C-alpha cells in the first residue's frame, strides 16, 4: 500500500514564526502536492512538484514556499505565519496504478493553528 | 481551465435509504474524474475513479458513479447507506499530468 505520512497531526504556532510542514511518501512517486482545506472551500492547491528540485505554484501560493531536495520528501514552509493560515494542510503523492493511473494518495493531514 | 461543482453542500438521509451526491465539471478537454471520502480528522481516501472505458464505475464500500459526458456529470450513488457512511465526500477532476481540482465537498449525514 502507498503510504504518505505527515510530520505532525496538530501544530500550534505564533504569528510571525517560520513553520515547516513535512511530508514523506514511500512509493518512489515523482509527483507530490500540498493543499489546504477550509470549511466550505474544499481543497485548494498551494504548490506541487513534478520531481526533485522542481516546483510549480498552485492556486494559492502567497505566503508559502516549498522544498523538494529528495524524491520522497516534500516540505511546505510558512515564512512568517499569519492567523489566516490557520487551516488543515494535506499532502498528496501520485504514482502509477498498474501503469494507467492519475490517482493522488493523501496523508492524514496537519491541523495548524496560528495564534 | 477545469472546475468542479458539487451541487449540495449537505445531504441528510436515513439509514438504508439510497443516496445520490451530485457533481458537475467544466472542461474543454478530456478529464479524469474521482470521488474521495474524508472521515472526521482523517485524510482523503479514494472511493472510485473514471479514467476511460465503461462509464459506470464501481468503488469501495458499495459506492458507484456514472460518467455522463453530454451532461458533464459524475454523480455518486449508493443504494443503501449505513451510519458509517457519514463523512465528507469530494469530487475531483484532472487533466493528464496536472494536479487534481476539487469541488467544495458534500457532507453526508446518515441517521437511524
PDB file of C-alpha atoms in Angstrom:
ATOM      1  CA  UNK A   1       0.000   0.000   0.000  1.00  0.00           C
ATOM      2  CA  UNK A   2       1.035   3.548  -0.699  1.00  0.00           C
ATOM      3  CA  UNK A   3       1.884   5.401   2.466  1.00  0.00           C
ATOM      4  CA  UNK A   4       2.021   9.169   2.801  1.00  0.00           C
ATOM      5  CA  UNK A   5       2.974  10.486   6.213  1.00  0.00           C
ATOM      6  CA  UNK A   6       2.974  13.999   7.608  1.00  0.00           C
ATOM      7  CA  UNK A   7       5.254  15.024  10.426  1.00  0.00           C
ATOM      8  CA  UNK A   8       2.568  16.368  12.764  1.00  0.00           C
ATOM      9  CA  UNK A   9      -1.163  15.888  13.169  1.00  0.00           C
ATOM     10  CA  UNK A  10      -1.580  19.098  15.174  1.00  0.00           C
ATOM     11  CA  UNK A  11       0.559  22.220  15.427  1.00  0.00           C
ATOM     12  CA  UNK A  12       0.165  25.465  17.333  1.00  0.00           C
ATOM     13  CA  UNK A  13       2.373  28.376  16.293  1.00  0.00           C
ATOM     14  CA  UNK A  14       2.652  32.096  16.970  1.00  0.00           C
ATOM     15  CA  UNK A  15       2.172  34.839  14.404  1.00  0.00           C
ATOM     16  CA  UNK A  16       5.467  35.585  12.659  1.00  0.00           C
ATOM     17  CA  UNK A  17       7.036  32.194  13.306  1.00  0.00           C
ATOM     18  CA  UNK A  18       8.588  30.198  10.495  1.00  0.00           C
ATOM     19  CA  UNK A  19       6.730  26.907  10.167  1.00  0.00           C
ATOM     20  CA  UNK A  20       7.828  23.708   8.444  1.00  0.00           C
ATOM     21  CA  UNK A  21       5.368  21.004   7.440  1.00  0.00           C
ATOM     22  CA  UNK A  22       6.974  17.771   6.298  1.00  0.00           C
ATOM     23  CA  UNK A  23       5.562  15.095   4.039  1.00  0.00           C
ATOM     24  CA  UNK A  24       7.131  11.759   3.183  1.00  0.00           C
ATOM     25  CA  UNK A  25       5.958   9.089   0.737  1.00  0.00           C
ATOM     26  CA  UNK A  26       7.349   5.590   0.447  1.00  0.00           C
ATOM     27  CA  UNK A  27       6.415   4.625  -3.119  1.00  0.00           C
ATOM     28  CA  UNK A  28       9.071   6.407  -5.175  1.00  0.00           C
ATOM     29  CA  UNK A  29       6.456   8.747  -6.662  1.00  0.00           C
ATOM     30  CA  UNK A  30       7.650  11.613  -8.811  1.00  0.00           C
ATOM     31  CA  UNK A  31       4.739  13.954  -8.122  1.00  0.00           C
ATOM     32  CA  UNK A  32       3.860  15.500  -4.773  1.00  0.00           C
ATOM     33  CA  UNK A  33       1.313  18.134  -3.792  1.00  0.00           C
ATOM     34  CA  UNK A  34       0.344  20.442  -0.932  1.00  0.00           C
ATOM     35  CA  UNK A  35      -3.276  21.507  -0.407  1.00  0.00           C
ATOM     36  CA  UNK A  36      -5.030  23.449   2.294  1.00  0.00           C
ATOM     37  CA  UNK A  37      -8.562  22.576   3.312  1.00  0.00           C
ATOM     38  CA  UNK A  38     -11.012  25.097   4.772  1.00  0.00           C
ATOM     39  CA  UNK A  39     -14.716  24.638   5.572  1.00  0.00           C
ATOM     40  CA  UNK A  40     -16.893  25.488   2.611  1.00  0.00           C
ATOM     41  CA  UNK A  41     -13.918  25.969   0.294  1.00  0.00           C
ATOM     42  CA  UNK A  42     -12.844  22.374  -0.300  1.00  0.00           C
ATOM     43  CA  UNK A  43      -9.194  21.688  -1.076  1.00  0.00           C
ATOM     44  CA  UNK A  44      -7.084  24.347  -2.732  1.00  0.00           C
ATOM     45  CA  UNK A  45      -3.702  23.648  -4.284  1.00  0.00           C
ATOM     46  CA  UNK A  46      -0.778  25.563  -2.796  1.00  0.00           C
ATOM     47  CA  UNK A  47       2.241  24.071  -4.584  1.00  0.00           C
ATOM     48  CA  UNK A  48       3.188  20.911  -6.393  1.00  0.00           C
ATOM     49  CA  UNK A  49       6.359  19.230  -7.521  1.00  0.00           C
ATOM     50  CA  UNK A  50       6.829  17.009 -10.543  1.00  0.00           C
ATOM     51  CA  UNK A  51      10.264  15.825  -9.482  1.00  0.00           C
ATOM     52  CA  UNK A  52      13.214  16.556  -7.223  1.00  0.00           C
ATOM     53  CA  UNK A  53      14.117  20.253  -7.102  1.00  0.00           C
ATOM     54  CA  UNK A  54      11.147  21.103  -9.304  1.00  0.00           C
ATOM     55  CA  UNK A  55       8.172  23.106  -8.082  1.00  0.00           C
ATOM     56  CA  UNK A  56       5.149  24.789  -9.519  1.00  0.00           C
ATOM     57  CA  UNK A  57       2.775  27.300  -7.946  1.00  0.00           C
ATOM     58  CA  UNK A  58      -0.765  26.236  -7.423  1.00  0.00           C
ATOM     59  CA  UNK A  59      -3.811  28.416  -6.940  1.00  0.00           C
ATOM     60  CA  UNK A  60      -2.871  29.997  -3.597  1.00  0.00           C
ATOM     61  CA  UNK A  61       0.941  30.123  -3.216  1.00  0.00           C
ATOM     62  CA  UNK A  62       1.147  33.508  -1.476  1.00  0.00           C
ATOM     63  CA  UNK A  63       2.792  33.263   1.931  1.00  0.00           C
ATOM     64  CA  UNK A  64       4.147  29.774   1.275  1.00  0.00           C
ATOM     65  CA  UNK A  65       7.241  28.193  -0.190  1.00  0.00           C
ATOM     66  CA  UNK A  66       8.281  24.562  -0.731  1.00  0.00           C
ATOM     67  CA  UNK A  67      11.367  22.430  -0.842  1.00  0.00           C
ATOM     68  CA  UNK A  68      11.992  19.087  -2.547  1.00  0.00           C
ATOM     69  CA  UNK A  69      15.591  18.001  -2.080  1.00  0.00           C
ATOM     70  CA  UNK A  70      14.840  14.278  -2.050  1.00  0.00           C
ATOM     71  CA  UNK A  71      12.266  12.370  -4.045  1.00  0.00           C
ATOM     72  CA  UNK A  72      10.415  11.031  -1.026  1.00  0.00           C
ATOM     73  CA  UNK A  73      10.127  14.310   0.896  1.00  0.00           C
ATOM     74  CA  UNK A  74       8.188  17.477   0.121  1.00  0.00           C
ATOM     75  CA  UNK A  75       8.217  20.308   2.645  1.00  0.00           C
ATOM     76  CA  UNK A  76       5.838  23.228   2.934  1.00  0.00           C
ATOM     77  CA  UNK A  77       7.225  26.358   4.556  1.00  0.00           C
ATOM     78  CA  UNK A  78       5.289  29.242   6.022  1.00  0.00           C
ATOM     79  CA  UNK A  79       7.907  32.006   6.038  1.00  0.00           C
ATOM     80  CA  UNK A  80       6.073  34.155   8.581  1.00  0.00           C
ATOM     81  CA  UNK A  81       2.927  32.529   9.869  1.00  0.00           C
ATOM     82  CA  UNK A  82      -0.256  34.585   9.996  1.00  0.00           C
ATOM     83  CA  UNK A  83      -3.628  33.863  11.544  1.00  0.00           C
ATOM     84  CA  UNK A  84      -5.245  33.457   8.110  1.00  0.00           C
ATOM     85  CA  UNK A  85      -3.009  30.446   7.554  1.00  0.00           C
ATOM     86  CA  UNK A  86      -4.820  28.541  10.275  1.00  0.00           C
ATOM     87  CA  UNK A  87      -6.089  25.550   8.355  1.00  0.00           C
ATOM     88  CA  UNK A  88      -5.842  21.839   7.630  1.00  0.00           C
ATOM     89  CA  UNK A  89      -2.887  21.052   5.368  1.00  0.00           C
ATOM     90  CA  UNK A  90      -2.942  17.919   3.244  1.00  0.00           C
ATOM     91  CA  UNK A  91      -0.055  16.401   1.352  1.00  0.00           C
ATOM     92  CA  UNK A  92      -0.546  14.052  -1.599  1.00  0.00           C
ATOM     93  CA  UNK A  93       1.594  11.839  -3.759  1.00  0.00           C
ATOM     94  CA  UNK A  94       0.966  10.483  -7.234  1.00  0.00           C
ATOM     95  CA  UNK A  95       2.382   7.481  -8.953  1.00  0.00           C
ATOM     96  CA  UNK A  96       1.099   4.761 -11.192  1.00  0.00           C
ATOM     97  CA  UNK A  97      -1.550   2.151 -10.571  1.00  0.00           C
ATOM     98  CA  UNK A  98      -0.987  -0.712 -12.990  1.00  0.00           C
ATOM     99  CA  UNK A  99       0.568   1.816 -15.345  1.00  0.00           C
ATOM    100  CA  UNK A 100      -2.614   3.702 -16.139  1.00  0.00           C
ATOM    101  CA  UNK A 101      -3.338   5.936 -13.198  1.00  0.00           C
ATOM    102  CA  UNK A 102      -3.649   9.548 -12.122  1.00  0.00           C
ATOM    103  CA  UNK A 103      -4.634   8.798  -8.525  1.00  0.00           C
ATOM    104  CA  UNK A 104      -3.353  11.082  -5.792  1.00  0.00           C
ATOM    105  CA  UNK A 105      -2.792   9.436  -2.402  1.00  0.00           C
ATOM    106  CA  UNK A 106      -3.221  11.616   0.659  1.00  0.00           C
ATOM    107  CA  UNK A 107      -1.587  11.841   4.043  1.00  0.00           C
ATOM    108  CA  UNK A 108      -3.610  12.208   7.259  1.00  0.00           C
ATOM    109  CA  UNK A 109      -3.302  15.987   7.335  1.00  0.00           C
ATOM    110  CA  UNK A 110      -1.773  18.551   9.696  1.00  0.00           C
ATOM    111  CA  UNK A 111      -4.133  20.845  11.532  1.00  0.00           C
ATOM    112  CA  UNK A 112      -2.299  24.136  12.072  1.00  0.00           C
ATOM    113  CA  UNK A 113      -3.442  26.824  14.469  1.00  0.00           C
ATOM    114  CA  UNK A 114      -1.686  30.194  14.278  1.00  0.00           C
ATOM    115  CA  UNK A 115      -2.244  32.415  17.312  1.00  0.00           C
TER     116      UNK A 115
ATOM    117  CA  UNK B   1      -9.263  25.664 -17.050  1.00  0.00           C
ATOM    118  CA  UNK B   2     -11.240  22.996 -15.269  1.00  0.00           C
ATOM    119  CA  UNK B   3     -13.734  23.437 -12.461  1.00  0.00           C
ATOM    120  CA  UNK B   4     -15.917  21.216 -10.310  1.00  0.00           C
ATOM    121  CA  UNK B   5     -19.292  21.980  -8.774  1.00  0.00           C
ATOM    122  CA  UNK B   6     -20.805  19.850  -6.053  1.00  0.00           C
ATOM    123  CA  UNK B   7     -24.426  20.855  -6.078  1.00  0.00           C
ATOM    124  CA  UNK B   8     -25.282  20.009  -2.482  1.00  0.00           C
ATOM    125  CA  UNK B   9     -23.212  21.083   0.493  1.00  0.00           C
ATOM    126  CA  UNK B  10     -25.156  18.839   2.897  1.00  0.00           C
ATOM    127  CA  UNK B  11     -27.216  15.699   2.319  1.00  0.00           C
ATOM    128  CA  UNK B  12     -29.112  14.190   5.265  1.00  0.00           C
ATOM    129  CA  UNK B  13     -30.514  10.678   4.805  1.00  0.00           C
ATOM    130  CA  UNK B  14     -31.863   7.848   6.908  1.00  0.00           C
ATOM    131  CA  UNK B  15     -30.031   4.581   7.262  1.00  0.00           C
ATOM    132  CA  UNK B  16     -30.758   2.042   4.498  1.00  0.00           C
ATOM    133  CA  UNK B  17     -32.081   4.751   2.159  1.00  0.00           C
ATOM    134  CA  UNK B  18     -30.489   5.332  -1.257  1.00  0.00           C
ATOM    135  CA  UNK B  19     -28.350   8.392  -1.802  1.00  0.00           C
ATOM    136  CA  UNK B  20     -27.002  10.403  -4.726  1.00  0.00           C
ATOM    137  CA  UNK B  21     -24.287  13.041  -4.382  1.00  0.00           C
ATOM    138  CA  UNK B  22     -24.143  15.280  -7.407  1.00  0.00           C
ATOM    139  CA  UNK B  23     -21.048  16.508  -9.209  1.00  0.00           C
ATOM    140  CA  UNK B  24     -20.718  18.543 -12.383  1.00  0.00           C
ATOM    141  CA  UNK B  25     -17.492  19.589 -14.040  1.00  0.00           C
ATOM    142  CA  UNK B  26     -16.375  22.023 -16.670  1.00  0.00           C
ATOM    143  CA  UNK B  27     -13.531  21.373 -19.093  1.00  0.00           C
ATOM    144  CA  UNK B  28     -12.684  21.941 -22.742  1.00  0.00           C
ATOM    145  CA  UNK B  29     -10.539  18.776 -22.867  1.00  0.00           C
ATOM    146  CA  UNK B  30     -10.910  15.178 -21.735  1.00  0.00           C
ATOM    147  CA  UNK B  31     -10.661  14.701 -17.999  1.00  0.00           C
ATOM    148  CA  UNK B  32     -10.175  12.076 -15.348  1.00  0.00           C
ATOM    149  CA  UNK B  33     -12.765  12.045 -12.555  1.00  0.00           C
ATOM    150  CA  UNK B  34     -12.515  10.993  -8.925  1.00  0.00           C
ATOM    151  CA  UNK B  35     -14.534  10.723  -5.763  1.00  0.00           C
ATOM    152  CA  UNK B  36     -12.770  10.836  -2.399  1.00  0.00           C
ATOM    153  CA  UNK B  37     -14.172  10.375   1.102  1.00  0.00           C
ATOM    154  CA  UNK B  38     -12.916  12.025   4.267  1.00  0.00           C
ATOM    155  CA  UNK B  39     -13.888  10.687   7.681  1.00  0.00           C
ATOM    156  CA  UNK B  40     -13.546  13.037  10.672  1.00  0.00           C
ATOM    157  CA  UNK B  41      -9.955  14.002  11.457  1.00  0.00           C
ATOM    158  CA  UNK B  42      -8.546  11.895   8.661  1.00  0.00           C
ATOM    159  CA  UNK B  43      -7.025  12.396   5.235  1.00  0.00           C
ATOM    160  CA  UNK B  44      -8.773  11.686   1.939  1.00  0.00           C
ATOM    161  CA  UNK B  45      -9.399   8.139   0.784  1.00  0.00           C
ATOM    162  CA  UNK B  46     -10.106   7.247  -2.833  1.00  0.00           C
ATOM    163  CA  UNK B  47     -13.628   5.871  -3.378  1.00  0.00           C
ATOM    164  CA  UNK B  48     -13.547   5.417  -7.134  1.00  0.00           C
ATOM    165  CA  UNK B  49     -12.207   6.892 -10.345  1.00  0.00           C
ATOM    166  CA  UNK B  50     -13.031   7.190 -14.015  1.00  0.00           C
ATOM    167  CA  UNK B  51     -10.088   7.210 -16.405  1.00  0.00           C
ATOM    168  CA  UNK B  52     -11.616   5.687 -19.550  1.00  0.00           C
ATOM    169  CA  UNK B  53     -13.794   2.809 -20.706  1.00  0.00           C
ATOM    170  CA  UNK B  54     -17.082   1.881 -19.078  1.00  0.00           C
ATOM    171  CA  UNK B  55     -18.992   4.919 -17.867  1.00  0.00           C
ATOM    172  CA  UNK B  56     -20.320   3.081 -14.804  1.00  0.00           C
ATOM    173  CA  UNK B  57     -17.601   2.854 -12.215  1.00  0.00           C
ATOM    174  CA  UNK B  58     -17.790   0.762  -9.053  1.00  0.00           C
ATOM    175  CA  UNK B  59     -15.807   1.679  -5.994  1.00  0.00           C
ATOM    176  CA  UNK B  60     -15.259   0.663  -2.406  1.00  0.00           C
ATOM    177  CA  UNK B  61     -17.942   0.410   0.288  1.00  0.00           C
ATOM    178  CA  UNK B  62     -20.737  -0.232  -2.248  1.00  0.00           C
ATOM    179  CA  UNK B  63     -20.493   3.143  -3.987  1.00  0.00           C
ATOM    180  CA  UNK B  64     -20.719   3.629  -7.738  1.00  0.00           C
ATOM    181  CA  UNK B  65     -20.665   6.598 -10.096  1.00  0.00           C
ATOM    182  CA  UNK B  66     -21.673   7.206 -13.678  1.00  0.00           C
ATOM    183  CA  UNK B  67     -19.759   9.404 -16.073  1.00  0.00           C
ATOM    184  CA  UNK B  68     -22.086  11.344 -18.354  1.00  0.00           C
ATOM    185  CA  UNK B  69     -20.086  13.258 -20.932  1.00  0.00           C
ATOM    186  CA  UNK B  70     -23.036  15.069 -22.503  1.00  0.00           C
ATOM    187  CA  UNK B  71     -24.163  16.399 -19.137  1.00  0.00           C
ATOM    188  CA  UNK B  72     -20.609  16.781 -17.808  1.00  0.00           C
ATOM    189  CA  UNK B  73     -21.623  14.980 -14.642  1.00  0.00           C
ATOM    190  CA  UNK B  74     -20.159  12.315 -12.385  1.00  0.00           C
ATOM    191  CA  UNK B  75     -22.782  11.624  -9.717  1.00  0.00           C
ATOM    192  CA  UNK B  76     -22.024   9.263  -6.840  1.00  0.00           C
ATOM    193  CA  UNK B  77     -24.660   6.748  -5.727  1.00  0.00           C
ATOM    194  CA  UNK B  78     -25.227   4.097  -3.106  1.00  0.00           C
ATOM    195  CA  UNK B  79     -28.427   2.019  -2.978  1.00  0.00           C
ATOM    196  CA  UNK B  80     -28.491   1.629   0.814  1.00  0.00           C
ATOM    197  CA  UNK B  81     -26.397   3.750   3.189  1.00  0.00           C
ATOM    198  CA  UNK B  82     -25.099   2.911   6.649  1.00  0.00           C
ATOM    199  CA  UNK B  83     -24.372   5.077   9.655  1.00  0.00           C
ATOM    200  CA  UNK B  84     -20.684   4.512   8.950  1.00  0.00           C
ATOM    201  CA  UNK B  85     -21.020   6.317   5.589  1.00  0.00           C
ATOM    202  CA  UNK B  86     -21.344   9.620   7.432  1.00  0.00           C
ATOM    203  CA  UNK B  87     -18.431  11.658   6.104  1.00  0.00           C
ATOM    204  CA  UNK B  88     -17.470  14.412   3.702  1.00  0.00           C
ATOM    205  CA  UNK B  89     -17.282  13.499   0.027  1.00  0.00           C
ATOM    206  CA  UNK B  90     -15.212  15.316  -2.563  1.00  0.00           C
ATOM    207  CA  UNK B  91     -15.478  15.168  -6.332  1.00  0.00           C
ATOM    208  CA  UNK B  92     -12.290  15.988  -8.243  1.00  0.00           C
ATOM    209  CA  UNK B  93     -11.123  16.346 -11.828  1.00  0.00           C
ATOM    210  CA  UNK B  94      -7.760  16.358 -13.531  1.00  0.00           C
ATOM    211  CA  UNK B  95      -6.328  16.607 -16.986  1.00  0.00           C
ATOM    212  CA  UNK B  96      -3.490  14.184 -17.662  1.00  0.00           C
ATOM    213  CA  UNK B  97      -0.419  15.126 -15.678  1.00  0.00           C
ATOM    214  CA  UNK B  98      -1.953  18.015 -13.757  1.00  0.00           C
ATOM    215  CA  UNK B  99      -2.982  18.314 -10.124  1.00  0.00           C
ATOM    216  CA  UNK B 100      -6.484  17.435  -9.003  1.00  0.00           C
ATOM    217  CA  UNK B 101      -9.040  20.218  -8.804  1.00  0.00           C
ATOM    218  CA  UNK B 102     -11.617  19.637  -6.088  1.00  0.00           C
ATOM    219  CA  UNK B 103     -15.192  20.610  -5.508  1.00  0.00           C
ATOM    220  CA  UNK B 104     -16.144  22.193  -2.202  1.00  0.00           C
ATOM    221  CA  UNK B 105     -17.398  18.936  -0.748  1.00  0.00           C
ATOM    222  CA  UNK B 106     -20.705  17.380   0.306  1.00  0.00           C
ATOM    223  CA  UNK B 107     -21.346  16.365   3.895  1.00  0.00           C
ATOM    224  CA  UNK B 108     -23.366  13.155   4.036  1.00  0.00           C
ATOM    225  CA  UNK B 109     -25.163  12.664   7.361  1.00  0.00           C
ATOM    226  CA  UNK B 110     -26.778   9.271   7.906  1.00  0.00           C
ATOM    227  CA  UNK B 111     -29.144   8.898  10.835  1.00  0.00           C
ATOM    228  CA  UNK B 112     -31.113   5.974  12.215  1.00  0.00           C
TER     229      UNK B 112
END
